[in-house]
């Protein structure tokens, strides 16, 4: 507007301003947002967990070395769809309309990719989407996605032209499509925002052919809580996430029916294996044969069987991460080789954490540490100090404001997350949030994890399970990092519990949660599909 009133040398001024704008536009960073599905912190070696030492992720560790590792990165709701919706909008599920899997994301609402596009970015999503059949309403310049949960082998790929079954391994295909877009399909005069979303290491943990035997001789350390009896924790006792009780022996653990046979035991969704070509299947069977025959001949008792299952689960889960790690390496190499590294913010995270046998579990959902916490690494040379570590409480609603901030786009007032740029600058941070709010809704549902909400601060966690139970839990994470001792009735914590209850109420007001009485008995809109007793 100011330009309109300048009459002399109008053109010169306008041209100068527009040049300056263009230069500024060129300076706006590219954003490469890489997310995998169900990648546990324990399985990323930059975090140093004993499991990851046996299955290192050297390429992911490059991001930590080049930039910042967040040690307290959390989600609002440990489930794929709700987490993705929170990331796209910067808002909790009760605000963005996505609180449990099976809902459809309303793409007409403001999202950071759309806002960046309107600010002149080229935007694309490649890989797992899972919050609707297509990314409708988000106005991506380009999209190429897996169908729903996605398949590991020869997956169906959906684009605006329709569905096509593409031969190959999902992680490799998502990498190839991403590199193709970066190299040949985007408008290079604009900054880009690419959402590269892997399916791996999601259930049912099918490694690439080249990794099938990668960990067959590795013995992973069994968590101390593997045979947890869930004392003092009603909800934990009623879940269906148990490795030795709830995993499908064929589908998940690739166990065969008898020595000498390739026929899988219970395989709930045989389509995953039916997708392999004859040649792929032959390589697959050969890779598992000896281990399966040995298991079938062993005559294990229950305990040894449970321990065997843990090792098989870990071998497969971690082998799917090998392909993810290779993918990250390829993409980082591409950025470096093409002069893009300097001006690209690279983010790696997962839609939530995951249990690797802690409490005897796989999957996520609970507000306990392993699933509420997710890996988070960010590099941006010159802007984020190399090799830095943050211990601040950050949450997946912070991505949207962070990306808008880096791109110089105004952050809408109703976004509930905070820009992380104060933290990523590496300067001491003042006035950062002291606690996090969490809410999980999907019950009755697959895996039978009760509905709950709660608060976590730097040291304590308070959880309220509700709906068909009414149970409070309290943990001192410093003294009880494995969350085995529900201290809700312990007199020595009385004051802390009262303080955390107040904190919880404060957060519910701050985030504008509907009154508890309005939703406590609500039935999931998906109807009776998730009847108690499992899928
Ligand atoms: C599938 C999995 C579940 C998992 C959900 C949600 N079963 O249904 O174990 O909890 O996805 O995962 S599977 O055997 O079909 O793979 S999420 O990551 O999409 O939230
Ligand atoms: Ca997930």
XYZ file of C-alpha atoms and ligand atoms in Angstrom:
556
model
C 0.000 0.000 0.000
C 2.819 2.390 0.842
C 4.096 1.935 -2.713
C 0.897 3.283 -4.261
C 1.372 6.753 -2.828
C 4.939 7.107 -4.103
C 4.679 8.697 -7.537
C 8.176 9.810 -8.503
C 10.451 6.973 -9.506
C 7.498 4.722 -8.856
C 8.758 2.044 -11.182
C 12.268 2.086 -9.867
C 11.024 1.772 -6.287
C 8.575 -0.972 -7.113
C 11.231 -2.884 -9.026
C 13.695 -2.550 -6.180
C 11.123 -3.765 -3.702
C 10.140 -6.678 -5.870
C 13.804 -7.658 -6.364
C 14.382 -7.482 -2.670
C 11.309 -9.640 -2.212
C 12.561 -12.171 -4.686
C 15.930 -12.318 -3.002
C 14.234 -12.743 0.313
C 12.073 -15.453 -1.226
C 15.145 -17.276 -2.429
C 16.503 -17.085 1.066
C 13.409 -18.637 2.524
C 14.399 -22.097 3.637
C 13.275 -25.290 2.014
C 11.581 -27.633 4.429
C 12.081 -31.358 4.282
C 9.803 -32.965 6.820
C 10.606 -36.658 7.099
C 8.364 -38.800 9.223
C 8.307 -42.498 9.732
C 5.540 -44.499 11.324
C 5.997 -45.969 14.813
C 9.754 -45.357 15.087
C 10.719 -45.716 18.752
C 13.365 -43.510 20.345
C 14.978 -46.758 21.562
C 15.678 -47.664 17.920
C 17.534 -44.535 16.806
C 21.189 -44.679 17.752
C 21.650 -40.922 18.245
C 19.602 -41.462 21.409
C 22.009 -44.070 22.713
C 19.591 -46.759 23.910
C 21.219 -50.221 24.248
C 18.883 -51.655 21.584
C 19.993 -49.082 19.014
C 23.643 -49.818 19.730
C 23.065 -53.268 18.247
C 21.135 -51.808 15.311
C 22.665 -48.407 14.609
C 21.146 -45.757 12.368
C 24.222 -43.892 11.054
C 22.349 -41.728 8.579
C 19.724 -40.560 11.012
C 22.552 -39.822 13.408
C 23.977 -37.465 10.774
C 20.989 -35.167 11.330
C 21.670 -35.144 15.065
C 25.358 -34.420 14.424
C 24.578 -31.628 11.975
C 21.848 -30.147 14.153
C 19.744 -30.640 17.254
C 18.466 -33.712 19.058
C 15.313 -33.172 21.082
C 15.290 -35.397 24.140
C 11.802 -34.436 25.234
C 9.738 -34.513 22.057
C 6.170 -35.754 22.640
C 2.854 -36.251 20.897
C -0.611 -35.078 21.903
C -2.205 -38.481 21.264
C -0.102 -41.522 20.468
C -1.801 -42.723 17.303
C -1.104 -42.214 13.617
C -4.070 -40.190 12.364
C -4.450 -37.859 15.344
C -0.720 -37.211 15.413
C -0.607 -36.312 11.720
C -3.601 -34.024 12.090
C -1.957 -32.300 15.074
C 1.238 -31.818 13.077
C -0.525 -30.358 10.059
C -2.678 -27.916 12.028
C -0.689 -27.146 15.174
C -3.814 -28.002 17.172
C -5.125 -30.744 19.422
C -7.660 -33.250 18.087
C -10.629 -31.560 19.750
C -9.814 -28.477 17.658
C -8.793 -30.032 14.326
C -11.569 -32.627 14.359
C -9.314 -35.703 14.310
C -9.108 -37.625 17.572
C -9.011 -41.288 16.589
C -8.103 -43.365 13.541
C -10.909 -43.811 11.051
C -11.966 -40.180 11.125
C -11.458 -38.182 7.947
C -9.243 -35.138 8.104
C -10.975 -31.895 7.160
C -8.461 -30.547 4.657
C -10.300 -27.274 4.230
C -8.949 -25.990 7.544
C -5.671 -24.074 7.719
C -2.600 -26.322 7.568
C 1.060 -25.364 7.336
C 1.617 -26.886 3.857
C -1.298 -24.887 2.467
C -0.149 -21.693 4.141
C 3.351 -22.175 2.741
C 1.928 -22.790 -0.701
C 0.012 -19.523 -0.477
C 3.272 -17.858 0.517
C 4.929 -19.080 -2.678
C 6.292 -22.509 -1.761
C 6.131 -25.630 -3.897
C 4.566 -28.293 -1.724
C 4.404 -32.084 -1.940
C 3.493 -35.094 0.146
C 4.977 -38.478 -0.727
C 4.367 -41.723 1.170
C 1.964 -42.581 3.946
C -0.966 -40.224 4.377
C -3.575 -42.267 6.257
C -5.952 -39.481 7.262
C -8.265 -39.840 4.292
C -8.189 -41.455 0.862
C -6.461 -38.417 -0.678
C -4.920 -35.217 0.679
C -8.017 -33.248 -0.302
C -8.184 -29.549 0.460
C -4.494 -29.202 1.288
C -3.661 -27.900 -2.198
C -0.391 -29.808 -2.545
C 1.356 -29.085 -5.832
C 2.225 -32.771 -5.959
C 1.143 -35.844 -4.066
C 1.877 -39.532 -4.385
C 0.702 -41.608 -1.481
C 0.377 -45.132 -0.162
C -3.098 -46.525 0.221
C -4.359 -46.116 3.805
C -1.849 -47.936 6.092
C 0.273 -48.774 3.051
C 1.807 -52.109 2.064
C 5.489 -52.959 2.397
C 5.752 -54.951 -0.837
C 4.541 -53.880 -4.260
C 2.245 -51.295 -2.706
C -0.748 -49.555 -4.237
C 0.279 -45.997 -5.025
C -2.354 -43.295 -5.333
C -1.940 -40.114 -7.354
C -4.442 -37.747 -8.929
C -4.457 -40.136 -11.897
C -5.703 -43.063 -9.845
C -4.333 -46.175 -8.147
C -1.447 -48.211 -9.461
C 0.306 -51.209 -7.958
C 4.035 -50.518 -8.185
C 6.602 -53.258 -7.844
C 9.201 -52.603 -5.175
C 9.650 -52.045 -1.458
C 7.659 -49.206 0.081
C 10.551 -47.448 1.816
C 12.669 -47.524 -1.353
C 9.771 -46.361 -3.511
C 8.956 -43.432 -1.228
C 12.636 -42.444 -1.377
C 12.790 -42.736 -5.173
C 9.580 -40.752 -5.664
C 10.878 -38.059 -3.330
C 14.211 -37.760 -5.123
C 12.439 -37.681 -8.467
C 10.239 -34.834 -7.327
C 13.155 -32.908 -5.849
C 15.254 -33.389 -8.948
C 12.840 -33.210 -11.847
C 9.266 -32.474 -10.979
C 9.225 -29.334 -8.838
C 9.409 -25.684 -9.852
C 12.949 -24.853 -8.833
C 12.348 -21.116 -8.778
C 10.391 -21.559 -5.553
C 11.387 -22.832 -2.123
C 9.990 -26.280 -1.422
C 8.232 -28.024 1.415
C 8.334 -31.781 1.046
C 6.568 -34.150 3.425
C 8.280 -37.502 2.995
C 6.385 -40.065 5.032
C 7.509 -43.647 5.383
C 5.292 -46.558 6.261
C 8.106 -48.335 8.079
C 8.563 -49.435 10.806
C 4.791 -49.917 11.182
C 3.230 -53.315 11.822
C 3.573 -55.975 10.372
C 7.318 -55.234 10.182
C 8.265 -56.707 6.814
C 11.928 -55.904 6.095
C 13.326 -55.362 2.609
C 14.673 -58.530 0.978
C 18.236 -57.274 1.468
C 17.650 -56.941 5.228
C 15.719 -60.129 5.986
C 18.631 -61.754 7.747
C 20.385 -58.646 8.979
C 19.748 -59.285 12.679
C 19.140 -63.030 12.680
C 22.100 -63.610 14.966
C 21.648 -60.549 17.143
C 20.374 -61.016 20.696
C 18.587 -57.892 21.789
C 18.485 -57.042 25.506
C 15.116 -58.015 26.968
C 13.490 -55.092 28.845
C 13.340 -55.568 32.597
C 9.604 -54.998 32.448
C 8.949 -57.630 29.756
C 7.022 -59.843 32.173
C 5.184 -56.954 33.850
C 2.178 -58.086 35.921
C 0.536 -54.610 35.722
C -0.039 -54.372 39.453
C -1.677 -51.115 40.486
C -2.487 -50.215 36.864
C -5.961 -51.346 35.806
C -5.834 -49.992 32.266
C -2.401 -51.443 31.642
C -3.704 -54.831 32.719
C -6.570 -54.785 30.210
C -4.777 -53.803 27.020
C -4.241 -56.080 24.046
C -0.738 -55.033 23.096
C 1.130 -57.956 24.450
C 3.871 -59.494 22.331
C 3.449 -63.019 23.683
C -0.344 -62.953 23.880
C -1.736 -60.582 21.247
C 0.642 -60.725 18.308
C -0.501 -62.784 15.336
C 2.021 -65.549 14.959
C 1.939 -65.661 11.168
C 1.090 -62.097 10.241
C 3.344 -60.383 12.787
C 5.978 -62.892 13.753
C 6.251 -64.790 10.446
C 6.143 -68.084 12.330
C 5.468 -71.195 10.275
C 3.113 -74.036 11.200
C 5.703 -76.803 11.352
C 9.340 -77.546 10.682
C 9.864 -78.023 6.962
C 6.784 -76.028 6.034
C 6.555 -72.479 4.702
C 2.923 -72.149 5.658
C 2.394 -69.280 8.065
C 0.515 -69.578 11.341
C -2.401 -67.200 12.004
C -2.275 -64.516 9.351
C -5.090 -62.097 9.815
C -4.467 -60.071 6.642
C -2.984 -62.577 4.163
C -2.984 -59.900 1.480
C 0.312 -58.532 2.813
C 2.121 -61.746 1.932
C 0.034 -62.408 -1.163
C 1.440 -59.208 -2.639
C 4.947 -60.607 -2.917
C 5.955 -61.882 -6.332
C 6.952 -65.540 -6.624
C 10.630 -64.597 -6.602
C 10.261 -62.289 -3.619
C 8.361 -64.969 -1.744
C 11.035 -67.563 -2.461
C 13.761 -65.269 -1.102
C 11.545 -64.521 1.883
C 10.871 -68.164 2.718
C 14.523 -69.098 2.363
C 15.591 -66.301 4.698
C 13.254 -67.367 7.503
C 13.398 -71.124 7.007
C 16.184 -72.180 9.331
C 15.100 -69.908 12.167
C 11.499 -71.073 11.875
C 12.463 -74.733 11.665
C 14.655 -74.376 14.752
C 11.789 -72.728 16.604
C 9.321 -75.434 15.571
C 11.732 -78.157 16.691
C 12.574 -76.496 19.986
C 9.545 -77.355 22.101
C 9.732 -74.148 24.097
C 7.871 -73.623 27.337
C 5.735 -70.466 27.563
C 8.480 -68.309 28.927
C 11.050 -69.310 26.321
C 8.451 -68.907 23.601
C 7.738 -65.382 24.865
C 11.450 -64.618 24.775
C 11.796 -66.076 21.284
C 8.927 -63.911 20.094
C 10.604 -60.830 21.512
C 13.767 -61.543 19.509
C 11.841 -62.192 16.289
C 9.847 -58.987 16.743
C 13.000 -56.949 17.339
C 14.888 -58.507 14.436
C 12.126 -57.603 11.997
C 11.241 -54.210 13.434
C 14.852 -53.065 13.416
C 15.493 -54.467 9.952
C 12.665 -52.331 8.558
C 14.436 -49.327 10.084
C 17.605 -50.161 8.144
C 15.837 -49.251 4.920
C 14.549 -46.040 6.508
C 18.079 -45.167 7.541
C 19.377 -45.821 4.015
C 16.602 -43.619 2.676
C 17.662 -40.736 4.931
C 21.253 -41.207 3.769
C 20.233 -40.969 0.118
C 18.174 -37.868 0.656
C 20.861 -36.095 2.717
C 23.440 -37.003 0.045
C 21.174 -35.572 -2.618
C 20.771 -32.283 -0.750
C 24.533 -32.051 -0.222
C 25.432 -32.915 -3.806
C 22.984 -30.342 -5.154
C 23.877 -27.391 -2.981
C 20.564 -27.602 -1.131
C 21.842 -28.521 2.322
C 22.672 -25.004 3.427
C 19.210 -23.645 2.897
C 17.099 -26.632 3.888
C 15.597 -27.331 7.269
C 15.586 -31.115 7.601
C 13.340 -32.611 10.260
C 13.097 -36.255 11.209
C 10.400 -37.545 13.489
C 7.839 -40.309 13.894
C 4.078 -40.059 14.351
C 4.589 -41.459 17.847
C 6.870 -43.670 19.865
C 6.504 -47.430 20.210
C 6.979 -50.221 22.725
C 9.899 -52.518 22.068
C 8.895 -55.061 24.677
C 8.603 -52.674 27.642
C 5.684 -53.941 29.795
C 5.594 -56.896 27.390
C 4.194 -54.665 24.644
C 4.287 -53.597 21.037
C 2.178 -50.691 19.638
C 1.590 -47.328 21.331
C -1.525 -45.372 22.498
C -0.699 -45.101 26.219
C 0.572 -41.889 27.736
C 3.536 -43.819 29.156
C 6.938 -42.627 27.998
C 7.796 -45.098 25.223
C 4.734 -44.180 23.189
C 4.128 -40.555 24.164
C 7.708 -39.672 23.302
C 8.938 -39.621 19.700
C 12.342 -39.138 18.129
C 12.938 -35.616 16.874
C 16.032 -34.391 15.035
C 16.455 -31.131 13.127
C 19.286 -29.766 11.039
C 19.653 -26.351 9.443
C 23.286 -25.345 8.992
C 24.083 -21.922 10.400
C 20.687 -21.668 12.087
C 20.695 -24.709 14.374
C 23.969 -25.385 16.213
C 25.570 -28.675 15.193
C 25.555 -31.425 17.804
C 23.172 -29.598 20.119
C 20.637 -31.207 22.444
C 17.410 -29.751 23.816
C 15.750 -30.879 26.989
C 12.696 -28.623 26.687
C 9.206 -30.114 26.551
C 8.141 -29.965 22.909
C 5.107 -31.493 21.242
C 3.909 -32.330 17.734
C 1.617 -29.260 17.678
C 4.851 -27.239 17.523
C 5.738 -28.253 13.937
C 3.184 -26.035 12.198
C 4.204 -22.782 13.935
C 7.891 -23.683 13.587
C 7.696 -24.152 9.816
C 5.613 -21.007 9.363
C 8.117 -19.103 11.473
C 11.125 -20.304 9.461
C 9.297 -19.386 6.245
C 8.482 -15.923 7.536
C 4.725 -16.529 7.446
C 2.567 -15.102 10.246
C 1.470 -17.710 12.784
C -2.330 -17.647 13.203
C -3.404 -16.776 16.724
C -5.482 -19.935 17.160
C -2.528 -22.295 16.626
C -1.976 -24.107 19.914
C 1.662 -25.090 19.453
C 4.722 -22.868 19.831
C 7.432 -22.114 17.323
C 10.602 -23.979 18.215
C 12.923 -21.361 16.716
C 13.758 -19.937 20.154
C 15.030 -23.392 21.080
C 16.698 -24.242 17.783
C 18.689 -20.990 17.844
C 20.699 -22.645 20.587
C 20.363 -19.596 22.872
C 19.057 -20.141 26.406
C 15.256 -20.269 26.293
C 13.128 -18.292 28.680
C 9.491 -18.871 29.521
C 9.154 -22.165 27.702
C 6.181 -24.375 28.589
C 6.490 -26.342 31.817
C 3.994 -29.104 31.100
C 2.280 -31.026 28.300
C -1.317 -32.065 27.796
C -2.268 -35.460 26.331
C -5.541 -37.110 25.363
C -6.200 -40.564 23.866
C -9.739 -41.440 22.713
C -9.843 -44.688 20.745
C -11.829 -46.971 23.035
C -13.600 -49.292 22.659
C -11.055 -50.165 20.029
C -8.415 -52.437 18.628
C -5.766 -53.087 21.322
C -8.223 -52.149 24.092
C -6.383 -49.185 25.526
C -8.755 -47.220 27.748
C -9.450 -43.566 27.073
C -7.276 -41.247 29.065
C -5.948 -37.750 29.399
C -3.202 -36.303 31.523
C -0.307 -33.981 32.105
C 3.459 -34.462 32.069
C 6.007 -32.019 33.325
C 9.787 -32.349 33.522
C 9.495 -34.816 36.377
C 5.962 -36.047 37.042
C 3.089 -37.541 35.126
C -0.583 -37.639 36.068
C -3.032 -39.732 34.028
C -6.776 -40.166 34.274
C -8.294 -43.242 32.598
C -12.030 -42.812 32.028
C -15.112 -44.013 30.150
C -15.744 -47.499 31.541
C -13.102 -47.036 34.258
C -12.236 -44.202 36.582
C -8.605 -44.586 37.506
C -5.893 -42.065 38.267
C -2.191 -42.786 37.974
C 0.793 -40.757 39.095
C 4.467 -41.333 38.331
C 7.692 -39.812 39.533
C 9.728 -40.234 36.348
C 12.977 -39.497 38.104
C 12.551 -42.349 40.581
C 10.416 -44.599 38.406
C 11.326 -44.027 34.745
C 9.666 -47.302 33.698
C 6.325 -46.216 35.198
C 5.794 -49.399 37.154
C 4.714 -47.875 40.473
C 1.470 -45.992 40.375
C 1.993 -43.557 43.240
C -1.466 -41.987 43.215
C -2.145 -43.113 46.803
C 1.306 -42.404 48.196
C 1.162 -39.790 50.948
C 4.628 -38.474 50.179
C 3.367 -37.286 46.779
C 0.158 -35.685 48.038
C 1.298 -32.132 47.398
C 2.750 -32.942 43.961
C -0.410 -34.760 42.936
C -2.563 -31.800 43.950
C -0.244 -29.462 42.053
C -0.398 -31.657 38.923
C -4.199 -31.834 39.119
C -4.284 -28.049 39.107
C -1.826 -28.017 36.204
C -4.053 -30.423 34.291
C -7.134 -28.218 34.783
C -5.127 -25.206 33.715
C -4.040 -26.911 30.487
C -7.590 -28.020 29.726
C -8.716 -24.427 29.980
C -5.726 -23.132 28.028
C -6.348 -25.581 25.181
C -10.089 -25.102 25.331
C -10.977 -28.745 25.978
C -14.751 -29.284 26.036
C -16.195 -29.932 29.454
C -15.289 -33.449 30.571
C -18.910 -34.401 31.213
C -19.716 -33.717 27.547
C -17.486 -36.383 26.130
C -16.793 -38.896 28.813
C -19.431 -41.379 27.662
C -19.274 -40.510 23.961
C -19.417 -43.488 21.621
C -16.929 -43.582 18.776
C -18.670 -42.656 15.550
C -17.289 -45.714 13.847
C -20.025 -47.627 15.659
C -19.767 -51.145 16.929
C -16.856 -52.240 14.831
C -14.541 -52.061 17.827
C -16.614 -54.143 20.230
C -14.875 -55.073 23.426
C -12.944 -58.249 22.818
C -10.900 -57.091 19.859
C -11.052 -56.678 16.120
C -3.089 -51.260 12.310
C -2.259 -52.199 13.137
C -2.424 -51.893 14.596
C -2.132 -50.441 14.847
C -3.029 -49.604 13.968
C -2.846 -48.122 14.109
N -2.588 -53.570 12.854
O -4.450 -51.499 12.512
O -1.559 -52.698 15.341
O -2.325 -50.103 16.175
O -2.766 -49.941 12.624
O -1.560 -47.748 13.744
S -2.092 -54.270 11.479
O -1.853 -55.644 11.786
O -3.150 -54.080 10.517
O -0.914 -53.634 11.008
S -1.320 -46.296 13.264
O 0.113 -46.100 13.230
O -1.893 -46.182 11.940
O -1.985 -45.447 14.241
Ca 1.942 -44.720 13.723
